[in-house]
Amino acid sequence: MSSEKEEWLYEIKPKDKLLSLNFEEIWRYRDLLLMFVKRDIVTYYKQTILGPLWFLIQPLITSVVQFVIFDVIADIQSDGVPYFLFVLAGNTLWSYFSECFKSTSDTFKTNQSIFGKVYFPRVIMPLSVTVSSLLKFGIQFALFITVLLYCCYRGLDVHPNWTALFIPFILLTMALLSLGFGMIISSLTTKYRDLTFVVSFGIQLYMYVTPIIYPLSTALEKVPEKWHWLLYANPLTNLFEFFKYGFLGKGTFSIGGLLYSFAFSVIAFLLGLIIFNKTEKSFIDTV
């Protein structure tokens, strides 16, 4: 008999470290990642009449309703920017964050049947959601740019500038933040199912404390000065303000605020990864 030790192509074993994101293994499963991305995109509009047009209908209807309620009726100011364009900018960016967060927060629950049958890096599931949501964002972003160009053509008070080039960095920051929050919630819901109900309306409440339907300048006027720090503590505040400053010419240009949001997102992602990896080892017994 040969005494040579057998060599295996793959070895499945528990992670030795909680803070582990094995890029080599994820790359090895890149075809699976792309398959899940394709699945997320196709199943979204499968057996629908309008198909991908729903990606455009959602922000349009939302922005029109907000325009009627908050501009026509409530008369909320938007720093001189046409209110419809103002909320469309916010809804475009918010849609990416909320889609990634809600889908990631259901990772263990919605994929328990797959996780219990076959091995692959579990983190691929939330990563696939983040990537597939980029397509939806791209379609909605194209709609936003079309409306923006029309407003510029009409000579309205809109002034895009070079800071709009930071959009990839803004998206990266939002992806890390949504992944971090989502993985934390997904891990906790394996034991505490109540969080599933909290997420559904919690994400809606979070939208109203973020300057989407109103400018930050208005919030600073209405909120007592001693509580201003709470507005800036929200990591999304700086991202939305920077986005609006770059594409609309209104908002707050703050590199420090952008770096704070990025640092917050990295910490949230690392914390979420630790909890996710810890839950991954035993979640099948509790789900």
PDB file of N, CA and C in Angstrom, residues 120-217:
ATOM      1  N   PHE A 120     -21.052  26.242   0.584  1.00  0.00           N
ATOM      2  CA  PHE A 120     -20.392  27.300  -0.171  1.00  0.00           C
ATOM      3  C   PHE A 120     -20.222  28.461   0.801  1.00  0.00           C
ATOM      4  N   PRO A 121     -19.350  29.391   0.534  1.00  0.00           N
ATOM      5  CA  PRO A 121     -19.173  30.526   1.456  1.00  0.00           C
ATOM      6  C   PRO A 121     -20.490  31.265   1.639  1.00  0.00           C
ATOM      7  N   ARG A 122     -21.024  31.257   2.858  1.00  0.00           N
ATOM      8  CA  ARG A 122     -22.345  31.840   3.100  1.00  0.00           C
ATOM      9  C   ARG A 122     -22.400  33.328   2.796  1.00  0.00           C
ATOM     10  N   VAL A 123     -21.271  33.992   2.929  1.00  0.00           N
ATOM     11  CA  VAL A 123     -21.237  35.438   2.703  1.00  0.00           C
ATOM     12  C   VAL A 123     -21.510  35.782   1.238  1.00  0.00           C
ATOM     13  N   ILE A 124     -21.478  34.776   0.368  1.00  0.00           N
ATOM     14  CA  ILE A 124     -21.788  35.009  -1.040  1.00  0.00           C
ATOM     15  C   ILE A 124     -23.219  35.512  -1.214  1.00  0.00           C
ATOM     16  N   MET A 125     -24.136  35.046  -0.361  1.00  0.00           N
ATOM     17  CA  MET A 125     -25.541  35.439  -0.486  1.00  0.00           C
ATOM     18  C   MET A 125     -25.735  36.950  -0.288  1.00  0.00           C
ATOM     19  N   PRO A 126     -25.277  37.536   0.822  1.00  0.00           N
ATOM     20  CA  PRO A 126     -25.421  38.996   0.951  1.00  0.00           C
ATOM     21  C   PRO A 126     -24.617  39.766  -0.096  1.00  0.00           C
ATOM     22  N   LEU A 127     -23.472  39.216  -0.510  1.00  0.00           N
ATOM     23  CA  LEU A 127     -22.686  39.883  -1.543  1.00  0.00           C
ATOM     24  C   LEU A 127     -23.442  39.908  -2.875  1.00  0.00           C
ATOM     25  N   SER A 128     -24.152  38.825  -3.185  1.00  0.00           N
ATOM     26  CA  SER A 128     -24.902  38.767  -4.443  1.00  0.00           C
ATOM     27  C   SER A 128     -26.018  39.806  -4.460  1.00  0.00           C
ATOM     28  N   VAL A 129     -26.634  40.025  -3.310  1.00  0.00           N
ATOM     29  CA  VAL A 129     -27.695  41.032  -3.214  1.00  0.00           C
ATOM     30  C   VAL A 129     -27.126  42.420  -3.476  1.00  0.00           C
ATOM     31  N   THR A 130     -25.968  42.694  -2.900  1.00  0.00           N
ATOM     32  CA  THR A 130     -25.337  44.004  -3.078  1.00  0.00           C
ATOM     33  C   THR A 130     -24.986  44.252  -4.539  1.00  0.00           C
ATOM     34  N   VAL A 131     -24.498  43.223  -5.216  1.00  0.00           N
ATOM     35  CA  VAL A 131     -24.110  43.369  -6.618  1.00  0.00           C
ATOM     36  C   VAL A 131     -25.341  43.490  -7.517  1.00  0.00           C
ATOM     37  N   SER A 132     -26.337  42.633  -7.309  1.00  0.00           N
ATOM     38  CA  SER A 132     -27.530  42.670  -8.162  1.00  0.00           C
ATOM     39  C   SER A 132     -28.308  43.971  -7.996  1.00  0.00           C
ATOM     40  N   SER A 133     -28.265  44.539  -6.803  1.00  0.00           N
ATOM     41  CA  SER A 133     -28.963  45.805  -6.566  1.00  0.00           C
ATOM     42  C   SER A 133     -28.322  46.955  -7.333  1.00  0.00           C
ATOM     43  N   LEU A 134     -27.054  46.773  -7.735  1.00  0.00           N
ATOM     44  CA  LEU A 134     -26.387  47.813  -8.522  1.00  0.00           C
ATOM     45  C   LEU A 134     -27.061  48.006  -9.880  1.00  0.00           C
ATOM     46  N   LEU A 135     -27.595  46.922 -10.454  1.00  0.00           N
ATOM     47  CA  LEU A 135     -28.292  47.036 -11.735  1.00  0.00           C
ATOM     48  C   LEU A 135     -29.549  47.872 -11.575  1.00  0.00           C
ATOM     49  N   LYS A 136     -30.307  47.584 -10.529  1.00  0.00           N
ATOM     50  CA  LYS A 136     -31.514  48.368 -10.251  1.00  0.00           C
ATOM     51  C   LYS A 136     -31.153  49.831 -10.031  1.00  0.00           C
ATOM     52  N   PHE A 137     -30.077  50.059  -9.268  1.00  0.00           N
ATOM     53  CA  PHE A 137     -29.638  51.440  -9.036  1.00  0.00           C
ATOM     54  C   PHE A 137     -29.235  52.102 -10.344  1.00  0.00           C
ATOM     55  N   GLY A 138     -28.537  51.356 -11.212  1.00  0.00           N
ATOM     56  CA  GLY A 138     -28.096  51.918 -12.485  1.00  0.00           C
ATOM     57  C   GLY A 138     -29.262  52.397 -13.338  1.00  0.00           C
ATOM     58  N   ILE A 139     -30.355  51.620 -13.370  1.00  0.00           N
ATOM     59  CA  ILE A 139     -31.532  52.003 -14.147  1.00  0.00           C
ATOM     60  C   ILE A 139     -32.185  53.249 -13.552  1.00  0.00           C
ATOM     61  N   GLN A 140     -32.325  53.272 -12.227  1.00  0.00           N
ATOM     62  CA  GLN A 140     -32.931  54.421 -11.570  1.00  0.00           C
ATOM     63  C   GLN A 140     -32.031  55.653 -11.648  1.00  0.00           C
ATOM     64  N   PHE A 141     -30.728  55.428 -11.609  1.00  0.00           N
ATOM     65  CA  PHE A 141     -29.780  56.536 -11.726  1.00  0.00           C
ATOM     66  C   PHE A 141     -29.858  57.164 -13.122  1.00  0.00           C
ATOM     67  N   ALA A 142     -30.056  56.325 -14.136  1.00  0.00           N
ATOM     68  CA  ALA A 142     -30.211  56.839 -15.505  1.00  0.00           C
ATOM     69  C   ALA A 142     -31.456  57.716 -15.615  1.00  0.00           C
ATOM     70  N   LEU A 143     -32.531  57.306 -14.926  1.00  0.00           N
ATOM     71  CA  LEU A 143     -33.749  58.126 -14.889  1.00  0.00           C
ATOM     72  C   LEU A 143     -33.473  59.464 -14.215  1.00  0.00           C
ATOM     73  N   PHE A 144     -32.764  59.413 -13.102  1.00  0.00           N
ATOM     74  CA  PHE A 144     -32.429  60.644 -12.382  1.00  0.00           C
ATOM     75  C   PHE A 144     -31.594  61.583 -13.243  1.00  0.00           C
ATOM     76  N   ILE A 145     -30.596  61.049 -13.943  1.00  0.00           N
ATOM     77  CA  ILE A 145     -29.736  61.873 -14.799  1.00  0.00           C
ATOM     78  C   ILE A 145     -30.557  62.491 -15.937  1.00  0.00           C
ATOM     79  N   THR A 146     -31.519  61.741 -16.467  1.00  0.00           N
ATOM     80  CA  THR A 146     -32.372  62.261 -17.540  1.00  0.00           C
ATOM     81  C   THR A 146     -33.172  63.467 -17.052  1.00  0.00           C
ATOM     82  N   VAL A 147     -33.774  63.343 -15.870  1.00  0.00           N
ATOM     83  CA  VAL A 147     -34.538  64.460 -15.293  1.00  0.00           C
ATOM     84  C   VAL A 147     -33.602  65.622 -14.967  1.00  0.00           C
ATOM     85  N   LEU A 148     -32.406  65.304 -14.480  1.00  0.00           N
ATOM     86  CA  LEU A 148     -31.423  66.339 -14.147  1.00  0.00           C
ATOM     87  C   LEU A 148     -31.022  67.133 -15.391  1.00  0.00           C
ATOM     88  N   LEU A 149     -30.749  66.442 -16.490  1.00  0.00           N
ATOM     89  CA  LEU A 149     -30.360  67.112 -17.731  1.00  0.00           C
ATOM     90  C   LEU A 149     -31.501  67.978 -18.267  1.00  0.00           C
ATOM     91  N   TYR A 150     -32.728  67.502 -18.097  1.00  0.00           N
ATOM     92  CA  TYR A 150     -33.883  68.293 -18.536  1.00  0.00           C
ATOM     93  C   TYR A 150     -33.983  69.582 -17.729  1.00  0.00           C
ATOM     94  N   CYS A 151     -33.752  69.487 -16.427  1.00  0.00           N
ATOM     95  CA  CYS A 151     -33.796  70.683 -15.572  1.00  0.00           C
ATOM     96  C   CYS A 151     -32.679  71.656 -15.940  1.00  0.00           C
ATOM     97  N   CYS A 152     -31.503  71.124 -16.250  1.00  0.00           N
ATOM     98  CA  CYS A 152     -30.391  71.980 -16.682  1.00  0.00           C
ATOM     99  C   CYS A 152     -30.730  72.661 -18.008  1.00  0.00           C
ATOM    100  N   TYR A 153     -31.363  71.922 -18.907  1.00  0.00           N
ATOM    101  CA  TYR A 153     -31.774  72.467 -20.207  1.00  0.00           C
ATOM    102  C   TYR A 153     -32.778  73.601 -20.030  1.00  0.00           C
ATOM    103  N   ARG A 154     -33.645  73.453 -19.032  1.00  0.00           N
ATOM    104  CA  ARG A 154     -34.654  74.482 -18.764  1.00  0.00           C
ATOM    105  C   ARG A 154     -34.069  75.669 -18.019  1.00  0.00           C
ATOM    106  N   GLY A 155     -32.813  75.588 -17.631  1.00  0.00           N
ATOM    107  CA  GLY A 155     -32.168  76.695 -16.939  1.00  0.00           C
ATOM    108  C   GLY A 155     -32.575  76.844 -15.486  1.00  0.00           C
ATOM    109  N   LEU A 156     -33.010  75.741 -14.855  1.00  0.00           N
ATOM    110  CA  LEU A 156     -33.416  75.784 -13.454  1.00  0.00           C
ATOM    111  C   LEU A 156     -32.189  75.827 -12.541  1.00  0.00           C
ATOM    112  N   ASP A 157     -32.438  76.103 -11.270  1.00  0.00           N
ATOM    113  CA  ASP A 157     -31.346  76.306 -10.310  1.00  0.00           C
ATOM    114  C   ASP A 157     -30.721  74.968  -9.913  1.00  0.00           C
ATOM    115  N   VAL A 158     -30.036  74.347 -10.846  1.00  0.00           N
ATOM    116  CA  VAL A 158     -29.355  73.065 -10.619  1.00  0.00           C
ATOM    117  C   VAL A 158     -27.951  73.185 -11.179  1.00  0.00           C
ATOM    118  N   HIS A 159     -26.952  72.836 -10.378  1.00  0.00           N
ATOM    119  CA  HIS A 159     -25.559  73.043 -10.786  1.00  0.00           C
ATOM    120  C   HIS A 159     -24.696  71.827 -10.460  1.00  0.00           C
ATOM    121  N   PRO A 160     -24.685  70.803 -11.311  1.00  0.00           N
ATOM    122  CA  PRO A 160     -23.793  69.652 -11.091  1.00  0.00           C
ATOM    123  C   PRO A 160     -22.337  70.095 -11.108  1.00  0.00           C
ATOM    124  N   ASN A 161     -21.496  69.417 -10.361  1.00  0.00           N
ATOM    125  CA  ASN A 161     -20.081  69.796 -10.297  1.00  0.00           C
ATOM    126  C   ASN A 161     -19.211  68.544 -10.181  1.00  0.00           C
ATOM    127  N   TRP A 162     -17.897  68.762 -10.095  1.00  0.00           N
ATOM    128  CA  TRP A 162     -16.929  67.664 -10.140  1.00  0.00           C
ATOM    129  C   TRP A 162     -17.054  66.692  -8.978  1.00  0.00           C
ATOM    130  N   THR A 163     -17.642  67.120  -7.855  1.00  0.00           N
ATOM    131  CA  THR A 163     -17.757  66.218  -6.703  1.00  0.00           C
ATOM    132  C   THR A 163     -18.711  65.044  -6.984  1.00  0.00           C
ATOM    133  N   ALA A 164     -19.464  65.128  -8.084  1.00  0.00           N
ATOM    134  CA  ALA A 164     -20.325  64.005  -8.474  1.00  0.00           C
ATOM    135  C   ALA A 164     -19.495  62.763  -8.797  1.00  0.00           C
ATOM    136  N   LEU A 165     -18.196  62.961  -9.075  1.00  0.00           N
ATOM    137  CA  LEU A 165     -17.312  61.830  -9.381  1.00  0.00           C
ATOM    138  C   LEU A 165     -17.099  60.920  -8.172  1.00  0.00           C
ATOM    139  N   PHE A 166     -17.530  61.367  -6.997  1.00  0.00           N
ATOM    140  CA  PHE A 166     -17.386  60.561  -5.790  1.00  0.00           C
ATOM    141  C   PHE A 166     -18.476  59.490  -5.680  1.00  0.00           C
ATOM    142  N   ILE A 167     -19.348  59.397  -6.665  1.00  0.00           N
ATOM    143  CA  ILE A 167     -20.465  58.460  -6.586  1.00  0.00           C
ATOM    144  C   ILE A 167     -20.021  57.013  -6.351  1.00  0.00           C
ATOM    145  N   PRO A 168     -18.924  56.517  -6.963  1.00  0.00           N
ATOM    146  CA  PRO A 168     -18.500  55.138  -6.653  1.00  0.00           C
ATOM    147  C   PRO A 168     -18.143  54.965  -5.174  1.00  0.00           C
ATOM    148  N   PHE A 169     -17.501  55.977  -4.594  1.00  0.00           N
ATOM    149  CA  PHE A 169     -17.127  55.910  -3.180  1.00  0.00           C
ATOM    150  C   PHE A 169     -18.374  55.923  -2.298  1.00  0.00           C
ATOM    151  N   ILE A 170     -19.363  56.723  -2.681  1.00  0.00           N
ATOM    152  CA  ILE A 170     -20.620  56.785  -1.930  1.00  0.00           C
ATOM    153  C   ILE A 170     -21.325  55.430  -1.967  1.00  0.00           C
ATOM    154  N   LEU A 171     -21.362  54.812  -3.151  1.00  0.00           N
ATOM    155  CA  LEU A 171     -22.003  53.508  -3.288  1.00  0.00           C
ATOM    156  C   LEU A 171     -21.265  52.435  -2.485  1.00  0.00           C
ATOM    157  N   LEU A 172     -19.941  52.475  -2.499  1.00  0.00           N
ATOM    158  CA  LEU A 172     -19.150  51.524  -1.720  1.00  0.00           C
ATOM    159  C   LEU A 172     -19.456  51.667  -0.235  1.00  0.00           C
ATOM    160  N   THR A 173     -19.530  52.901   0.226  1.00  0.00           N
ATOM    161  CA  THR A 173     -19.822  53.156   1.639  1.00  0.00           C
ATOM    162  C   THR A 173     -21.207  52.650   2.013  1.00  0.00           C
ATOM    163  N   MET A 174     -22.190  52.900   1.133  1.00  0.00           N
ATOM    164  CA  MET A 174     -23.548  52.442   1.406  1.00  0.00           C
ATOM    165  C   MET A 174     -23.637  50.916   1.362  1.00  0.00           C
ATOM    166  N   ALA A 175     -22.877  50.303   0.468  1.00  0.00           N
ATOM    167  CA  ALA A 175     -22.869  48.847   0.383  1.00  0.00           C
ATOM    168  C   ALA A 175     -22.312  48.236   1.667  1.00  0.00           C
ATOM    169  N   LEU A 176     -21.216  48.783   2.169  1.00  0.00           N
ATOM    170  CA  LEU A 176     -20.623  48.282   3.413  1.00  0.00           C
ATOM    171  C   LEU A 176     -21.575  48.471   4.586  1.00  0.00           C
ATOM    172  N   LEU A 177     -22.233  49.629   4.628  1.00  0.00           N
ATOM    173  CA  LEU A 177     -23.161  49.916   5.726  1.00  0.00           C
ATOM    174  C   LEU A 177     -24.368  48.978   5.691  1.00  0.00           C
ATOM    175  N   SER A 178     -24.954  48.804   4.513  1.00  0.00           N
ATOM    176  CA  SER A 178     -26.125  47.931   4.399  1.00  0.00           C
ATOM    177  C   SER A 178     -25.752  46.472   4.655  1.00  0.00           C
ATOM    178  N   LEU A 179     -24.572  46.055   4.193  1.00  0.00           N
ATOM    179  CA  LEU A 179     -24.100  44.694   4.460  1.00  0.00           C
ATOM    180  C   LEU A 179     -23.892  44.482   5.960  1.00  0.00           C
ATOM    181  N   GLY A 180     -23.262  45.454   6.607  1.00  0.00           N
ATOM    182  CA  GLY A 180     -23.013  45.332   8.044  1.00  0.00           C
ATOM    183  C   GLY A 180     -24.302  45.237   8.835  1.00  0.00           C
ATOM    184  N   PHE A 181     -25.200  46.208   8.634  1.00  0.00           N
ATOM    185  CA  PHE A 181     -26.484  46.195   9.335  1.00  0.00           C
ATOM    186  C   PHE A 181     -27.280  44.937   8.994  1.00  0.00           C
ATOM    187  N   GLY A 182     -27.286  44.579   7.703  1.00  0.00           N
ATOM    188  CA  GLY A 182     -28.066  43.432   7.260  1.00  0.00           C
ATOM    189  C   GLY A 182     -27.577  42.130   7.866  1.00  0.00           C
ATOM    190  N   MET A 183     -26.247  41.926   7.903  1.00  0.00           N
ATOM    191  CA  MET A 183     -25.698  40.685   8.463  1.00  0.00           C
ATOM    192  C   MET A 183     -25.953  40.597   9.966  1.00  0.00           C
ATOM    193  N   ILE A 184     -25.933  41.734  10.647  1.00  0.00           N
ATOM    194  CA  ILE A 184     -26.239  41.736  12.088  1.00  0.00           C
ATOM    195  C   ILE A 184     -27.685  41.313  12.323  1.00  0.00           C
ATOM    196  N   ILE A 185     -28.607  41.939  11.595  1.00  0.00           N
ATOM    197  CA  ILE A 185     -30.027  41.621  11.759  1.00  0.00           C
ATOM    198  C   ILE A 185     -30.305  40.180  11.343  1.00  0.00           C
ATOM    199  N   SER A 186     -29.708  39.742  10.230  1.00  0.00           N
ATOM    200  CA  SER A 186     -29.922  38.375   9.754  1.00  0.00           C
ATOM    201  C   SER A 186     -29.465  37.357  10.790  1.00  0.00           C
ATOM    202  N   SER A 187     -28.345  37.626  11.428  1.00  0.00           N
ATOM    203  CA  SER A 187     -27.821  36.714  12.445  1.00  0.00           C
ATOM    204  C   SER A 187     -28.716  36.684  13.678  1.00  0.00           C
ATOM    205  N   LEU A 188     -29.219  37.840  14.069  1.00  0.00           N
ATOM    206  CA  LEU A 188     -30.049  37.917  15.272  1.00  0.00           C
ATOM    207  C   LEU A 188     -31.428  37.302  15.052  1.00  0.00           C
ATOM    208  N   THR A 189     -31.942  37.380  13.830  1.00  0.00           N
ATOM    209  CA  THR A 189     -33.280  36.842  13.565  1.00  0.00           C
ATOM    210  C   THR A 189     -33.315  35.311  13.593  1.00  0.00           C
ATOM    211  N   THR A 190     -32.165  34.659  13.584  1.00  0.00           N
ATOM    212  CA  THR A 190     -32.165  33.203  13.706  1.00  0.00           C
ATOM    213  C   THR A 190     -32.669  32.778  15.090  1.00  0.00           C
ATOM    214  N   LYS A 191     -32.536  33.665  16.070  1.00  0.00           N
ATOM    215  CA  LYS A 191     -33.014  33.378  17.431  1.00  0.00           C
ATOM    216  C   LYS A 191     -34.202  34.247  17.816  1.00  0.00           C
ATOM    217  N   TYR A 192     -34.192  35.493  17.322  1.00  0.00           N
ATOM    218  CA  TYR A 192     -35.239  36.433  17.709  1.00  0.00           C
ATOM    219  C   TYR A 192     -36.040  36.837  16.473  1.00  0.00           C
ATOM    220  N   ARG A 193     -37.106  36.110  16.201  1.00  0.00           N
ATOM    221  CA  ARG A 193     -37.893  36.338  15.000  1.00  0.00           C
ATOM    222  C   ARG A 193     -38.609  37.687  15.014  1.00  0.00           C
ATOM    223  N   ASP A 194     -38.767  38.282  16.191  1.00  0.00           N
ATOM    224  CA  ASP A 194     -39.442  39.577  16.283  1.00  0.00           C
ATOM    225  C   ASP A 194     -38.751  40.646  15.448  1.00  0.00           C
ATOM    226  N   LEU A 195     -37.438  40.494  15.277  1.00  0.00           N
ATOM    227  CA  LEU A 195     -36.677  41.492  14.531  1.00  0.00           C
ATOM    228  C   LEU A 195     -37.132  41.574  13.080  1.00  0.00           C
ATOM    229  N   THR A 196     -37.721  40.501  12.558  1.00  0.00           N
ATOM    230  CA  THR A 196     -38.225  40.521  11.191  1.00  0.00           C
ATOM    231  C   THR A 196     -39.290  41.594  11.021  1.00  0.00           C
ATOM    232  N   PHE A 197     -40.150  41.735  12.041  1.00  0.00           N
ATOM    233  CA  PHE A 197     -41.207  42.742  11.992  1.00  0.00           C
ATOM    234  C   PHE A 197     -40.649  44.137  12.250  1.00  0.00           C
ATOM    235  N   VAL A 198     -39.609  44.202  13.070  1.00  0.00           N
ATOM    236  CA  VAL A 198     -38.999  45.500  13.374  1.00  0.00           C
ATOM    237  C   VAL A 198     -38.350  46.097  12.121  1.00  0.00           C
ATOM    238  N   VAL A 199     -37.696  45.246  11.330  1.00  0.00           N
ATOM    239  CA  VAL A 199     -37.002  45.726  10.135  1.00  0.00           C
ATOM    240  C   VAL A 199     -37.965  46.346   9.142  1.00  0.00           C
ATOM    241  N   SER A 200     -39.154  45.742   8.991  1.00  0.00           N
ATOM    242  CA  SER A 200     -40.107  46.192   7.977  1.00  0.00           C
ATOM    243  C   SER A 200     -40.522  47.642   8.157  1.00  0.00           C
ATOM    244  N   PHE A 201     -40.766  48.062   9.405  1.00  0.00           N
ATOM    245  CA  PHE A 201     -41.141  49.468   9.601  1.00  0.00           C
ATOM    246  C   PHE A 201     -39.969  50.309  10.105  1.00  0.00           C
ATOM    247  N   GLY A 202     -38.937  49.638  10.629  1.00  0.00           N
ATOM    248  CA  GLY A 202     -37.758  50.369  11.088  1.00  0.00           C
ATOM    249  C   GLY A 202     -37.042  51.057   9.942  1.00  0.00           C
ATOM    250  N   ILE A 203     -36.986  50.383   8.776  1.00  0.00           N
ATOM    251  CA  ILE A 203     -36.325  50.977   7.617  1.00  0.00           C
ATOM    252  C   ILE A 203     -37.096  52.185   7.114  1.00  0.00           C
ATOM    253  N   GLN A 204     -38.429  52.180   7.287  1.00  0.00           N
ATOM    254  CA  GLN A 204     -39.240  53.323   6.890  1.00  0.00           C
ATOM    255  C   GLN A 204     -38.996  54.509   7.823  1.00  0.00           C
ATOM    256  N   LEU A 205     -38.887  54.228   9.129  1.00  0.00           N
ATOM    257  CA  LEU A 205     -38.602  55.293  10.092  1.00  0.00           C
ATOM    258  C   LEU A 205     -37.221  55.897   9.840  1.00  0.00           C
ATOM    259  N   TYR A 206     -36.271  55.021   9.492  1.00  0.00           N
ATOM    260  CA  TYR A 206     -34.909  55.496   9.232  1.00  0.00           C
ATOM    261  C   TYR A 206     -34.882  56.459   8.054  1.00  0.00           C
ATOM    262  N   MET A 207     -35.781  56.240   7.104  1.00  0.00           N
ATOM    263  CA  MET A 207     -35.852  57.121   5.940  1.00  0.00           C
ATOM    264  C   MET A 207     -36.218  58.542   6.348  1.00  0.00           C
ATOM    265  N   TYR A 208     -37.095  58.674   7.355  1.00  0.00           N
ATOM    266  CA  TYR A 208     -37.566  59.998   7.744  1.00  0.00           C
ATOM    267  C   TYR A 208     -36.571  60.749   8.627  1.00  0.00           C
ATOM    268  N   VAL A 209     -35.609  60.043   9.212  1.00  0.00           N
ATOM    269  CA  VAL A 209     -34.576  60.740   9.985  1.00  0.00           C
ATOM    270  C   VAL A 209     -33.347  61.020   9.130  1.00  0.00           C
ATOM    271  N   THR A 210     -33.428  60.652   7.859  1.00  0.00           N
ATOM    272  CA  THR A 210     -32.362  60.927   6.892  1.00  0.00           C
ATOM    273  C   THR A 210     -32.853  62.015   5.944  1.00  0.00           C
ATOM    274  N   PRO A 211     -32.018  63.014   5.628  1.00  0.00           N
ATOM    275  CA  PRO A 211     -32.459  64.125   4.767  1.00  0.00           C
ATOM    276  C   PRO A 211     -32.706  63.697   3.324  1.00  0.00           C
ATOM    277  N   ILE A 212     -33.885  63.111   3.088  1.00  0.00           N
ATOM    278  CA  ILE A 212     -34.276  62.671   1.755  1.00  0.00           C
ATOM    279  C   ILE A 212     -35.407  63.540   1.228  1.00  0.00           C
ATOM    280  N   ILE A 213     -36.463  63.666   2.021  1.00  0.00           N
ATOM    281  CA  ILE A 213     -37.611  64.487   1.591  1.00  0.00           C
ATOM    282  C   ILE A 213     -37.481  65.928   2.065  1.00  0.00           C
ATOM    283  N   TYR A 214     -36.440  66.217   2.790  1.00  0.00           N
ATOM    284  CA  TYR A 214     -36.170  67.585   3.252  1.00  0.00           C
ATOM    285  C   TYR A 214     -34.663  67.808   3.239  1.00  0.00           C
ATOM    286  N   PRO A 215     -34.219  69.042   3.037  1.00  0.00           N
ATOM    287  CA  PRO A 215     -32.775  69.309   3.062  1.00  0.00           C
ATOM    288  C   PRO A 215     -32.257  69.381   4.488  1.00  0.00           C
ATOM    289  N   LEU A 216     -30.982  69.127   4.676  1.00  0.00           N
ATOM    290  CA  LEU A 216     -30.376  69.184   6.001  1.00  0.00           C
ATOM    291  C   LEU A 216     -30.492  70.585   6.588  1.00  0.00           C
ATOM    292  N   SER A 217     -30.418  71.607   5.743  1.00  0.00           N
ATOM    293  CA  SER A 217     -30.509  72.990   6.216  1.00  0.00           C
ATOM    294  C   SER A 217     -31.830  73.249   6.936  1.00  0.00           C
TER     295      SER A 217
END
